[in-house]
Each structure stands twice: as C-alpha cells, then as structure tokens.
Coordinates of C-alpha atoms and ligand atoms in Angstrom, one line a residue:
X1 CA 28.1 92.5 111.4
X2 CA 27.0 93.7 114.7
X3 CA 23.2 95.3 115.4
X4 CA 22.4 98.4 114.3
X5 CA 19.5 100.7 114.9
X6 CA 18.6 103.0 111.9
X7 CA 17.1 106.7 112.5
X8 CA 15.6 108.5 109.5
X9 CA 15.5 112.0 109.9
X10 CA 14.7 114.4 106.8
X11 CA 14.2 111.3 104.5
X12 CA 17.9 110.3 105.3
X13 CA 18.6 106.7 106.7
X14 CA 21.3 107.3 109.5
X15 CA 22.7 103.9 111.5
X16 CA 24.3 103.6 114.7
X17 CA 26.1 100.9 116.7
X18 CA 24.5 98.8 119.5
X19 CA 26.9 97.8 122.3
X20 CA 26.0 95.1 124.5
X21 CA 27.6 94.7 128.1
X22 CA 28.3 91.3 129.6
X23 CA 25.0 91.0 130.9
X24 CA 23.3 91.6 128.1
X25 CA 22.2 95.3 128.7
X26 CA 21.9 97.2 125.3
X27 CA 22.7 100.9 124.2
X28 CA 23.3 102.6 120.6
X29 CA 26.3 104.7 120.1
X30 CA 25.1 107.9 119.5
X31 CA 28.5 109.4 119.7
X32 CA 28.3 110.5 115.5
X33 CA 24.7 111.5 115.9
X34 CA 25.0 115.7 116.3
X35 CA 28.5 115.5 113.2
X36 CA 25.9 113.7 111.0
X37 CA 22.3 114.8 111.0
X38 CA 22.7 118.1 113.6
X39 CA 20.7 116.7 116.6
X40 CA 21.1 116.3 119.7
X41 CA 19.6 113.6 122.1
X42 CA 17.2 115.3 125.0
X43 CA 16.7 113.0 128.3
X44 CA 16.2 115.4 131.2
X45 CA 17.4 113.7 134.3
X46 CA 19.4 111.3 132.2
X47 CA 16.8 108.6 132.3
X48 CA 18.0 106.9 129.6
X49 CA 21.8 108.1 128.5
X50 CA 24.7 106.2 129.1
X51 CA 27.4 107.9 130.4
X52 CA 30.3 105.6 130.3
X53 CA 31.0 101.6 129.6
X54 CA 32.0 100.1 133.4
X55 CA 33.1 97.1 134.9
X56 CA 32.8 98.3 138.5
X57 CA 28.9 97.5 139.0
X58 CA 26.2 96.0 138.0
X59 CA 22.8 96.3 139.1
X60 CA 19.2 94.8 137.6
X61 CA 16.5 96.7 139.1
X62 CA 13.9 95.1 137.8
X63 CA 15.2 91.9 139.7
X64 CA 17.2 93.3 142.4
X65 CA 20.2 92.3 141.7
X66 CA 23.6 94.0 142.5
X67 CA 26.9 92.8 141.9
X68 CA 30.5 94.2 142.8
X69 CA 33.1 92.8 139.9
X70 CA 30.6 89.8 139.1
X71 CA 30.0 89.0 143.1
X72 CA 26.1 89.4 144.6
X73 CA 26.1 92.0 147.4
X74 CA 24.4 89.6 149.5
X75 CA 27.4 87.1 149.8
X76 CA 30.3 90.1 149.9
X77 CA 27.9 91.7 153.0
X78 CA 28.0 88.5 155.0
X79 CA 31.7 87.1 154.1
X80 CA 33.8 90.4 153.3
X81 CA 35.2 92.6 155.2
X82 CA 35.1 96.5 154.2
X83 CA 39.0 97.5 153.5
X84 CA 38.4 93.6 151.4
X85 CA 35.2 95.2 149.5
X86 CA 37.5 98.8 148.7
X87 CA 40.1 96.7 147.1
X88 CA 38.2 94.8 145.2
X89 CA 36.5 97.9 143.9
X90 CA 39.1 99.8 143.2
X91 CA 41.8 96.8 141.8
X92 CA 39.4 94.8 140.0
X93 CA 39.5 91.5 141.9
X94 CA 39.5 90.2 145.5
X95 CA 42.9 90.7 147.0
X96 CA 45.6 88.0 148.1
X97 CA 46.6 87.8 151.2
X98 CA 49.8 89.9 150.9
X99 CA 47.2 92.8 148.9
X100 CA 45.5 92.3 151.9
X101 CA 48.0 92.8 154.4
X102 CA 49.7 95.5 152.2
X103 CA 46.6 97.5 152.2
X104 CA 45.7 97.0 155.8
X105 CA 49.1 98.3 156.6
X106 CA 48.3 101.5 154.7
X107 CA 45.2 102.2 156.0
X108 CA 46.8 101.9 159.6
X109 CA 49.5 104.3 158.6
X110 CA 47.8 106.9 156.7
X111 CA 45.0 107.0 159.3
X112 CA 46.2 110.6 160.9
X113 CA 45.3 113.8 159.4
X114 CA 48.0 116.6 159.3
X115 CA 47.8 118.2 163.0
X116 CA 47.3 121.7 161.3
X117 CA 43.9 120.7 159.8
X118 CA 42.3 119.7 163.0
X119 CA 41.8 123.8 163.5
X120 CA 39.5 123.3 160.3
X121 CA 37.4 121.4 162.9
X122 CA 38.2 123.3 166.0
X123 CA 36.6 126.6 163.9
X124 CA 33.8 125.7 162.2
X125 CA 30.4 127.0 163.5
X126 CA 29.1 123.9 166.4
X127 CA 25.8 123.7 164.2
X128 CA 27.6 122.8 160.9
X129 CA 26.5 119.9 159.2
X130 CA 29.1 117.4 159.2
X131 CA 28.4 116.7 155.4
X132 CA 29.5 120.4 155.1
X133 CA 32.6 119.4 157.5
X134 CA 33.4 116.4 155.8
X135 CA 33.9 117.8 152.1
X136 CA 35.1 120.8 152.9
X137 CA 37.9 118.7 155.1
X138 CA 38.4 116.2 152.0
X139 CA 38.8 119.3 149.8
X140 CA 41.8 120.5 151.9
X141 CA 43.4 117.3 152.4
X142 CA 44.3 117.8 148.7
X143 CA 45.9 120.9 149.8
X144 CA 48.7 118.6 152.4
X145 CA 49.2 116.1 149.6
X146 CA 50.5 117.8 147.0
X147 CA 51.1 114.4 145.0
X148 CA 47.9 114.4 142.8
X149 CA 47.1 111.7 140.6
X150 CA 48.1 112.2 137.0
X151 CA 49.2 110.6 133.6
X152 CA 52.7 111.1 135.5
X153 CA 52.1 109.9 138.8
X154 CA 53.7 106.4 139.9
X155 CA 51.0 103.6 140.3
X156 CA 52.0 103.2 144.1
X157 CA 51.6 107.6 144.2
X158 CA 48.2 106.3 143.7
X159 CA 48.2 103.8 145.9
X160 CA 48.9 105.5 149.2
X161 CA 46.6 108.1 148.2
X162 CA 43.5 105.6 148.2
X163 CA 44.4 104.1 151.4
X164 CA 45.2 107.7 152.9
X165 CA 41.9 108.3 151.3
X166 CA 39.9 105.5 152.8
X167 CA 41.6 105.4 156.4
X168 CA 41.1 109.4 156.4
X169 CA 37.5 109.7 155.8
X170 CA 36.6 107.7 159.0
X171 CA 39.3 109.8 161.4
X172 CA 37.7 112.7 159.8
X173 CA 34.0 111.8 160.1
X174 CA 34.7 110.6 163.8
X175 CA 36.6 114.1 164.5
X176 CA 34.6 116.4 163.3
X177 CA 31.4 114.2 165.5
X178 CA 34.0 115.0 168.8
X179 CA 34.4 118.8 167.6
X180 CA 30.5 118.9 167.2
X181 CA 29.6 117.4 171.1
X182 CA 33.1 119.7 172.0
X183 CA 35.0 116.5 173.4
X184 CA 39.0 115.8 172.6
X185 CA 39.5 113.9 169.6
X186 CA 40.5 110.2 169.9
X187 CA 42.7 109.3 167.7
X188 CA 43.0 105.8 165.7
X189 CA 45.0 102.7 166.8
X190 CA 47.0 100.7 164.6
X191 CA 45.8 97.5 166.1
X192 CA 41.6 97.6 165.8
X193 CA 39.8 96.9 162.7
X194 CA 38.5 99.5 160.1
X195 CA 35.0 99.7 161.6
X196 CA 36.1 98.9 165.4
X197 CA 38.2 102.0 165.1
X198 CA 35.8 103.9 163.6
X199 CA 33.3 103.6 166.8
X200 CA 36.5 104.1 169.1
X201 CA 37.0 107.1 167.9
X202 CA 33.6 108.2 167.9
X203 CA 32.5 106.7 171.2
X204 CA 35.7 106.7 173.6
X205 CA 36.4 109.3 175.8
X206 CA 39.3 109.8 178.7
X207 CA 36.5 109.6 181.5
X208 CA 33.7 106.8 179.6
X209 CA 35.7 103.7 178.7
X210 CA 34.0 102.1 175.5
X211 CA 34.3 98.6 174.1
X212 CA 33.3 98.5 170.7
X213 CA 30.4 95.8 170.5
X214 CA 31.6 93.3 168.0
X215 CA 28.4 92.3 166.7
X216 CA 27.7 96.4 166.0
X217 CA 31.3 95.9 164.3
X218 CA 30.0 93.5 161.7
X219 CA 26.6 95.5 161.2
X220 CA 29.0 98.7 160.5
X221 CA 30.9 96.6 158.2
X222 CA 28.0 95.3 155.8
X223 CA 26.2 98.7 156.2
X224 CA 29.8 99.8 154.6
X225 CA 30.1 97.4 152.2
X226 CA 26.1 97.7 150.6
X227 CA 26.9 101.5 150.4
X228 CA 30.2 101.0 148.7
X229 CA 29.0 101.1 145.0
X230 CA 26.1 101.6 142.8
X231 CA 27.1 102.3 139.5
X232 CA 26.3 105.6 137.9
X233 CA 24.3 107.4 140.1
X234 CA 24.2 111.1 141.3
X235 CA 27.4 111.2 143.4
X236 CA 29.5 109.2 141.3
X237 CA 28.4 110.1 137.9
X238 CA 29.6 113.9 139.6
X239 CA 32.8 112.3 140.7
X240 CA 33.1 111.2 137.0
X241 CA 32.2 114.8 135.7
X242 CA 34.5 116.9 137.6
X243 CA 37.3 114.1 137.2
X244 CA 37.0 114.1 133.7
X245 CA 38.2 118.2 133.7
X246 CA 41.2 116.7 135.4
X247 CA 40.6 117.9 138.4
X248 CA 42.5 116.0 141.4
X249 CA 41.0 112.8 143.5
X250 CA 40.3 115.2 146.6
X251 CA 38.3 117.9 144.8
X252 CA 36.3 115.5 142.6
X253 CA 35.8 113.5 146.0
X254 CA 34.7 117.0 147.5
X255 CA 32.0 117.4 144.4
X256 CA 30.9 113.6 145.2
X257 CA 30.3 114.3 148.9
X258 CA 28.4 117.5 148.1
X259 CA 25.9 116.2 145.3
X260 CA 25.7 112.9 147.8
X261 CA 24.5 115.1 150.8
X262 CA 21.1 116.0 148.9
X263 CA 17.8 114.5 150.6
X264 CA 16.7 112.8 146.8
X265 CA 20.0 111.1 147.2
X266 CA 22.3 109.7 150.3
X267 CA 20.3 112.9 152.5
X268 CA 17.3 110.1 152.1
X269 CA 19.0 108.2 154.9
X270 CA 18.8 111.5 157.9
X271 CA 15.2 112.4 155.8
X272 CA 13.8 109.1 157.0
X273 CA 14.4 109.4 160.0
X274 CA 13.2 112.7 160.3
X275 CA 9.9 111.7 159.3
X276 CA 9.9 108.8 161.2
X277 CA 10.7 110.6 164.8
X278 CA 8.2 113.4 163.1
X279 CA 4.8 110.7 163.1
X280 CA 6.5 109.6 166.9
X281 CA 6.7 112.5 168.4
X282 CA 3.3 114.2 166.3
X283 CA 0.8 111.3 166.4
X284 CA 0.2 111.5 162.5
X285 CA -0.9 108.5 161.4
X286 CA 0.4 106.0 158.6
X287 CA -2.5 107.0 156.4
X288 CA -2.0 110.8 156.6
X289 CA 1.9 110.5 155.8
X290 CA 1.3 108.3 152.9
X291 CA -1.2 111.1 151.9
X292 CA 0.7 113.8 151.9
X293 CA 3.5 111.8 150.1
X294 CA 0.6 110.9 147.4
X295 CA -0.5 114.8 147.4
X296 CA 1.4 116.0 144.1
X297 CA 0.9 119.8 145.4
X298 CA 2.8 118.8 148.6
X299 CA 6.5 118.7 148.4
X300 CA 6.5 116.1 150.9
X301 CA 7.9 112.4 149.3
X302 CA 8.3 109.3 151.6
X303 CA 12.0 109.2 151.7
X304 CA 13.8 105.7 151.7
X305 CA 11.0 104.8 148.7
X306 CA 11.6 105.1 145.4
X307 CA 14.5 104.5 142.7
X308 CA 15.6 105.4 139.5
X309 CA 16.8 101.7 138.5
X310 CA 14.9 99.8 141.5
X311 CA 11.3 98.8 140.2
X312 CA 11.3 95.8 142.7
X313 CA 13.1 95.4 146.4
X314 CA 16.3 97.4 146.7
X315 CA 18.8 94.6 147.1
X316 CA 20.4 96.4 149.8
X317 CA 17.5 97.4 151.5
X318 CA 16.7 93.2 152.1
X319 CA 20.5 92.9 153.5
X320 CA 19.8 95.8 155.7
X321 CA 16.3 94.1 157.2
X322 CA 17.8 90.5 157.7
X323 CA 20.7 92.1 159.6
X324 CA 18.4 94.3 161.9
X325 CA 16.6 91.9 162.7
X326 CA 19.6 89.2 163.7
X327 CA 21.0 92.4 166.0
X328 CA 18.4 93.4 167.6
X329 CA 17.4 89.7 168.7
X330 CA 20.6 88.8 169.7
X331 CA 20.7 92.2 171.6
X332 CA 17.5 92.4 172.7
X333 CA 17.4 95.5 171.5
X334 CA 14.0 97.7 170.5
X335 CA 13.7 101.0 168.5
X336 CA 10.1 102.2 168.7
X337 CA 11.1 103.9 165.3
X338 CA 11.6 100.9 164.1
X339 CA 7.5 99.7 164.2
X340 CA 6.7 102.5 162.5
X341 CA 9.3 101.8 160.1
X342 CA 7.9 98.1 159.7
X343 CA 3.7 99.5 159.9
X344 CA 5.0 102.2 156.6
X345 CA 6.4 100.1 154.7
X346 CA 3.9 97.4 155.4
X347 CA 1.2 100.0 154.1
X348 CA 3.2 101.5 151.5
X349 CA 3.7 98.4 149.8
X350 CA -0.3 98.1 149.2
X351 CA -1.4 101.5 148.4
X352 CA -2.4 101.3 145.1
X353 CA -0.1 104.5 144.3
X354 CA 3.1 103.1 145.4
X355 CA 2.5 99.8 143.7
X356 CA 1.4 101.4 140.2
X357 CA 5.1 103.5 140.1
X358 CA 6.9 100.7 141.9
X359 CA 8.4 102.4 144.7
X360 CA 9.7 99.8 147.4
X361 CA 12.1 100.8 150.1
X362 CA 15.5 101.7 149.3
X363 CA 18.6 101.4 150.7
X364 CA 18.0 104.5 153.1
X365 CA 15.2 103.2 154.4
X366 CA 16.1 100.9 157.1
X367 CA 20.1 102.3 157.4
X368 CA 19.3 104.8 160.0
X369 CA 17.7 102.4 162.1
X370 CA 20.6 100.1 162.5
X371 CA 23.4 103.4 162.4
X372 CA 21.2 104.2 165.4
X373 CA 21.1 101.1 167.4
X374 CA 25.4 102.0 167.0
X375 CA 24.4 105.5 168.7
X376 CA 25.2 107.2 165.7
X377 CA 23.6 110.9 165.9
X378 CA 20.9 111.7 163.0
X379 CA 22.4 114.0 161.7
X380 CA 25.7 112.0 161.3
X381 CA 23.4 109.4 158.7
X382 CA 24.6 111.1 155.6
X383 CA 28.4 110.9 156.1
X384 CA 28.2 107.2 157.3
X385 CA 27.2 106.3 153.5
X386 CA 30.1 108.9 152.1
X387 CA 32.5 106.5 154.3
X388 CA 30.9 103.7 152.3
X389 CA 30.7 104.8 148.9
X390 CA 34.1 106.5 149.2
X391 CA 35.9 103.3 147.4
X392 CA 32.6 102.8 144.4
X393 CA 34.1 107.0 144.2
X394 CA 37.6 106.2 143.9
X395 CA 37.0 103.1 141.5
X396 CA 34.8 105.0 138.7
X397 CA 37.6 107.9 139.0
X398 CA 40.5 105.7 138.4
X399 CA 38.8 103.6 135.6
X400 CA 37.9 106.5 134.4
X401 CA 41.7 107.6 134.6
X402 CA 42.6 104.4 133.2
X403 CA 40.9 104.1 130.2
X404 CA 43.0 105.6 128.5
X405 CA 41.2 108.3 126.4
X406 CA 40.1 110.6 128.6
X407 CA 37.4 113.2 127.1
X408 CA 36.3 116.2 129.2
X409 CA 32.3 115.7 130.3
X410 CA 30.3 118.4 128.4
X411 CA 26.6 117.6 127.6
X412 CA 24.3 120.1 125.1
X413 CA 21.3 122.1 125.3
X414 CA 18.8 123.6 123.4
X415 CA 18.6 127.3 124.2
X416 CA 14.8 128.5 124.8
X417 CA 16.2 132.3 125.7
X418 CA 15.6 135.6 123.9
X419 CA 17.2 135.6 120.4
X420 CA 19.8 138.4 119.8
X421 CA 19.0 142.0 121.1
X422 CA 20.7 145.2 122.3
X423 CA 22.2 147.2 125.0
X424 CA 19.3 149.3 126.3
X425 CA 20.3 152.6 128.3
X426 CA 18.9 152.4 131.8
X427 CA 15.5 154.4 132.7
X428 CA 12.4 152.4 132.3
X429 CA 14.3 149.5 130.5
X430 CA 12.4 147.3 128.5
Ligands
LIG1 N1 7.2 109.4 147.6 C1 6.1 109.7 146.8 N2 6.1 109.6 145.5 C2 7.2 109.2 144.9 C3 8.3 108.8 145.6 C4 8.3 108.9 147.0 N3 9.4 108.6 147.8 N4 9.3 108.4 144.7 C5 8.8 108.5 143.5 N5 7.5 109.0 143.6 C6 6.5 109.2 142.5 C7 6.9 110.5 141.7 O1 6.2 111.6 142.2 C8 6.4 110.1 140.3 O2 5.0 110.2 140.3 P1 4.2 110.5 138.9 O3 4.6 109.5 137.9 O4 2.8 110.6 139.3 O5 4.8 111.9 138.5 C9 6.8 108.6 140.2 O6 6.7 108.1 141.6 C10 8.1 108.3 139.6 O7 9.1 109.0 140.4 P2 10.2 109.9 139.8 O8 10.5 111.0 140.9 O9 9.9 110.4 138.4 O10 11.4 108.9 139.8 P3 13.0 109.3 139.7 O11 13.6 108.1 139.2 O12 13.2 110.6 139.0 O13 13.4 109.6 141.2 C11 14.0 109.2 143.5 C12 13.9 108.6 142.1 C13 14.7 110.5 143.5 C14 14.8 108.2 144.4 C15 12.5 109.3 144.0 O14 11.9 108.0 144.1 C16 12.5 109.9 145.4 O15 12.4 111.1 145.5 N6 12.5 109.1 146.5 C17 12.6 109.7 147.9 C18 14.0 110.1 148.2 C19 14.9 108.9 148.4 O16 14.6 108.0 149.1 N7 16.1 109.0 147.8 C20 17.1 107.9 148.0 C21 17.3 107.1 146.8 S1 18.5 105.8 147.0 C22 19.9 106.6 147.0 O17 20.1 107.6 146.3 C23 21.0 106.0 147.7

C-alpha cells in the first residue's frame, strides 16, 4: 500500500493518494476531492497545486539545482550547443549524431518565413514592441502552415514543424529588430551556426560588414540554453492551458510569448535594466532603490530578485555571472551598468528584508548585461529569452500531446458576487 493522506471534513474520514516523482518530491491526488466531499482546493497564485506530472525539468530551489532530462544546467551550458539542448528537450534524450545532423538540416531549411509575411513587419507602428511583433508573427505563421499538430498528424508533420518553429523564431526576432532601425532584412545562411546567424542577421548590413565574434557566439548559446526550460512556470504552464483546449502549436506558442512578455516574468530581464540605466543616469543611490523596493506602498520591486521556487541562488543566474565575467576579461570589455549591478546585488544580499524572504538574483538579473555586451537593444531583452524558452514551450506541449489522455485545463472558483436578482428598468437604477 502506497501513502495516503487522510482529510476529515464533516466527521467523514476521506483518503487520497501521494505520488512521488523521481526525486522524491511529494503531492496528494486530489483529483476525487470536489465528487466526494464537495470542496474545492483554493491556492491563489498556485503556490502549491500541481498542474501536471513532467519529465522535462527539474528544479530544487531550495538548493539551486536545475536539470534538463536528469542533466545539471551547468554542464549542458558549457558543453551543449543550443539546437543540441532543443532536441534533448523536446525528444527526451541527447541526440545521435545522425538526430543531430537531421535536425541541423531542418533548422537550415525551414529558416525563411513566407515572403508575404514580411509586410506584417514592414506595417507595424516603428514604436511596437517587438514582444508584440514577435507573437503576433508566431500567431500567423500558423496561418502559412496549415499542417497543425493533431491525434492525426504524422510524427515527422510534427517534426518539421519544431524545427520550422525553432529556426523561425530567430529570422523573426532579427527581422522585426531591422524593420524597427528601418534597415533591409538580412536573411539566414545555411552554413553559420544557430546563434552566429542569429547576430548576422541582426548586425550585418550591405554597407557595415560584421563578423560575428565567436566568443559572443558561445555566450548567446548558454544564455539560450539556461533560458530553454523551467518547468511550470507562467509561460509554460499558459502554453499548457491553451494547448490543452486543442488549440494548435502556433497559437498556444502565441499565448506563451504574451504571458512571457510581463515584467513579473521574462519582462524582468528589460525591467532590470531599466532600473539600472535609471540609478546611472539619476544619481539615486543603492540605499534609496532598495528602499523604495522595501516600501510596500510603492509599486516599485527590484526586478531580477525574487522567485517563486528559488529560496537560494538562481542556478542560472551563477552560469550567467561566471560567463560575464570570462567575456568581458578576455574582451576587455566594461559595462558601467554592470558595477551597479555587482554594488545592488552586493547590498541586496545583506539587507535584512531581502534575506528574511529569500530573494537572490534571478535569471534576469545579470542576462541583459551580457545580451548587451552582444549590442542587443533593451528593448529586444524579452524576446531573446522567448528564442530560448521556445523548445522548454514546445516540449511541455508535446508531452502534453503525448500523454495520451488529454483533459481540457479548467480550474474552479468560489463566487463572492450578488446572489440572484432582477432586471431593473433604467431611471435611477439600484
Ligand atoms: N523586490 C522587493 N520585494 C520583493 C521582491 C522584489 N523583487 N520579490 C519578492 N518580494 C517580496 C514580496 O513583496 C513579498 O513580501 P511580503 O512577504 O512582505 O509580502 C515577499 O518578498 C514574497 O514575494 P512574493 O511576491 O509573494 O513571491 P512570489 O513567488 O509571488 O513572486 C516574483 C515571485 C514574481 C518573481 C517576485 O519575486 C518578483 O516580483 N520579482 C521581481 C520580478 C522578477 O525579477 N521577475 C522574474 C522572475 S524569474 C522569471 O520569471 C524568469
């Protein structure tokens, strides 16, 4: 007999399941809990509900730990390479060398988007945020594949619409940069690396000749590959909601992007730096930001601090630090932003607030630093991490898909509103 945990409501003994995952996280199966006793569970902000069973990630945030399919982030930032990290993701396992060359071969050829959308970018408004750019792009590359992913569709349907998905996203994120500055697109080449094309096509132009630093090519790379998944988080767990209505890859991609683009989520990563040109360019002190951030009547928070599962040093966020600090060495490279990064976090991590609630720097914290060592614009912060977590997306959706019992997501509420009342004709209504 496995655990159980018992719940007496209205002198009646009710028992329910525990499920333990391989790493000896515990839950109880609640699923019989409303059919037998009439309640429902209440956890605003879903601090403590389990959404789904996963293999995809793990992540210990008490110890800081965070694994892709069993591997530490640490060792898949330093000897992976992105397209390697999406596979892996998505498949289940590190891919061969004919996977490999399979995928990369994909990627390459499913890197263009349909001509016809590139007057998507040529219209849009020159102050649109390219978060708004990107999903709404996403969204209506859905529209020019028509082969959506469904109990009928053919494994390697699926297939070339990941890589098309993958490949896309960074032609996309790079265009809609060029329509932004008003320069000619540059389109991809079949023979540079993910990440080297990526900067190509953001950086080259017919009359400045780039070469893609190689050493900023393996900081793009592990910046990609510690954004790639994080379990169940706000974007993904939105991925997971509007999938599970059946709605195509593209428009639950679309939903993923949007709830990603908010500042308490992947928006931390253009927030920070925000603040941090903001005590630059002002003169405010350390002290006074940490105050306002302390002030509960000031809406003010210290992005790139906090998490929901972090309650020591964002794994990611120590990847991020050791890699900064190797580049701009070897480059010999400074960022003025980046001392006051280093002098915040330095006094952030002994204020007695921020060290009673736990709140160390996250992954946003030092990510716009290094995206702007690359020359990547501020605003442009946000969509660098949808690029990364595209695959983590793609991955819950298809073992979502693949689980085979599919059940629409539909939590409960308890209604607080008026109880039943009539029409009342107009004319001093009450
Ligand atoms: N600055 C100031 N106070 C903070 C911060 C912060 N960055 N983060 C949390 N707190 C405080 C809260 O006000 C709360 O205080 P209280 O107990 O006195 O009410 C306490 O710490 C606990 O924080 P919650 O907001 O309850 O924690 P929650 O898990 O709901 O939120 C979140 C996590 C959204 C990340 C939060 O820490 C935050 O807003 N951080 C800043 C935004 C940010 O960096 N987001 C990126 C997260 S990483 C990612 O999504 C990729």
């Amino acid at each position: 007999m496995g655990e159980k945990v018992s719940l007496t409501y209205k002198d009646k003994t009710y028992e329910y399941p525990v499920i333990t995952g391989t790493e000896n996280e515990k839950a109880f199966d609640t699923s019989n809990l409303r059919k037998e006793t009439g309640l429902i569970t209440m956890d605003y902000g879903y601090q403590n509900t389990g959404s789904t069973k996963s293999s995809i990630t793990f992540v210990n945030g008490e110890e800081g730990i965070l694994r892709y399919r069993g591997y530490p982030i640490e060792e898949l930032a330093e000897k992976a390479t992105f397209p390697e990290t999406a596979w892996l993701l998505i498949y289940g396992e590190l891919p061969t060398e004919s996977q490999l060359t399979l995928f990369r071969r994909l990627l390459t050829e499913n890197s263009l988007v349909h001509e016809n959308l590139l007057h998507f970018f040529r219209e849009m408004p020159p102050s649109a945020h390219p978060m708004g750019i990107l999903s709404s792009i996403v969204n209506a590359l859905g529209l020019f594949t028509p082969r959506f992913y469904d109990a009928e569709s053919k494994a390697d349907e699926f297939d070339l619409m990941v890589a098309g998905l993958v490949s896309k996203i960074r032609t996309i994120a790079a265009f809609s940069y060029k329509a932004s500055i008003g320069e000619p697109f540059v389109y991809p080449e079949a023979d540079r690396s993910y990440c080297s094309n990526f900067l190509n096509m953001m950086f080259s132009s017919h009359t400045k000749p780039y070469v893609v630093n190689p050493l900023m090519e393996k900081a793009l790379n592990a910046l990609l590959i510690v954004h790639a998944d994080h379990e169940q988080n706000c974007s993904t767990s939105t991925v997971r909601m509007v999938g599970s209505s059946q709605a195509n890859l593209y428009a639950s991609i679309c939903a993923g992007i949007c709830a990603l683009w908010g500042p308490l989520h992947g928006g931390a990563n253009q927030a920070v730096l925000e603040t941090l040109i903001r005590i630059q360019k002002s003169g405010m002190t350390i002290k006074e930001v940490l105050e306002r951030a302390k002030d509960k009547k000031d809406p003010f928070k210290l992005s790139g601090f906090g998490h929901r599962v972090y309650k020591s040093y964002d794994p990611r966020a120590k990847v991020l630090q050791g890699l900064m600090e190797k580049i701009f060495d070897q480059e010999d490279y400074h960022d003025p932003l980046l001392d006051i990064a280093r002098e915040l976090e330095h006094q952030a991590l002994r204020d007695e607030y921020f060290m009673e609630r736990k709140l160390y720097p996250n992954v946003d914290f030092y990510s716009g630093i290094l995206y702007r060592a690359m020359g990547i614009p501020t605003n442009m912060l946000t969509v660098m991490f949808a690029i990364g977590r595209l695959p983590g997306w793609i991955a819950h959706w298809k073992e979502m898909h693949d689980d085979g019992h599919l059940k629409i997501n539909r939590p409960r509420q308890i209604y607080t509103g008026p109880n039943e009342r009539h029409w009342v004709e107009r004319k001093d209504r009450t």
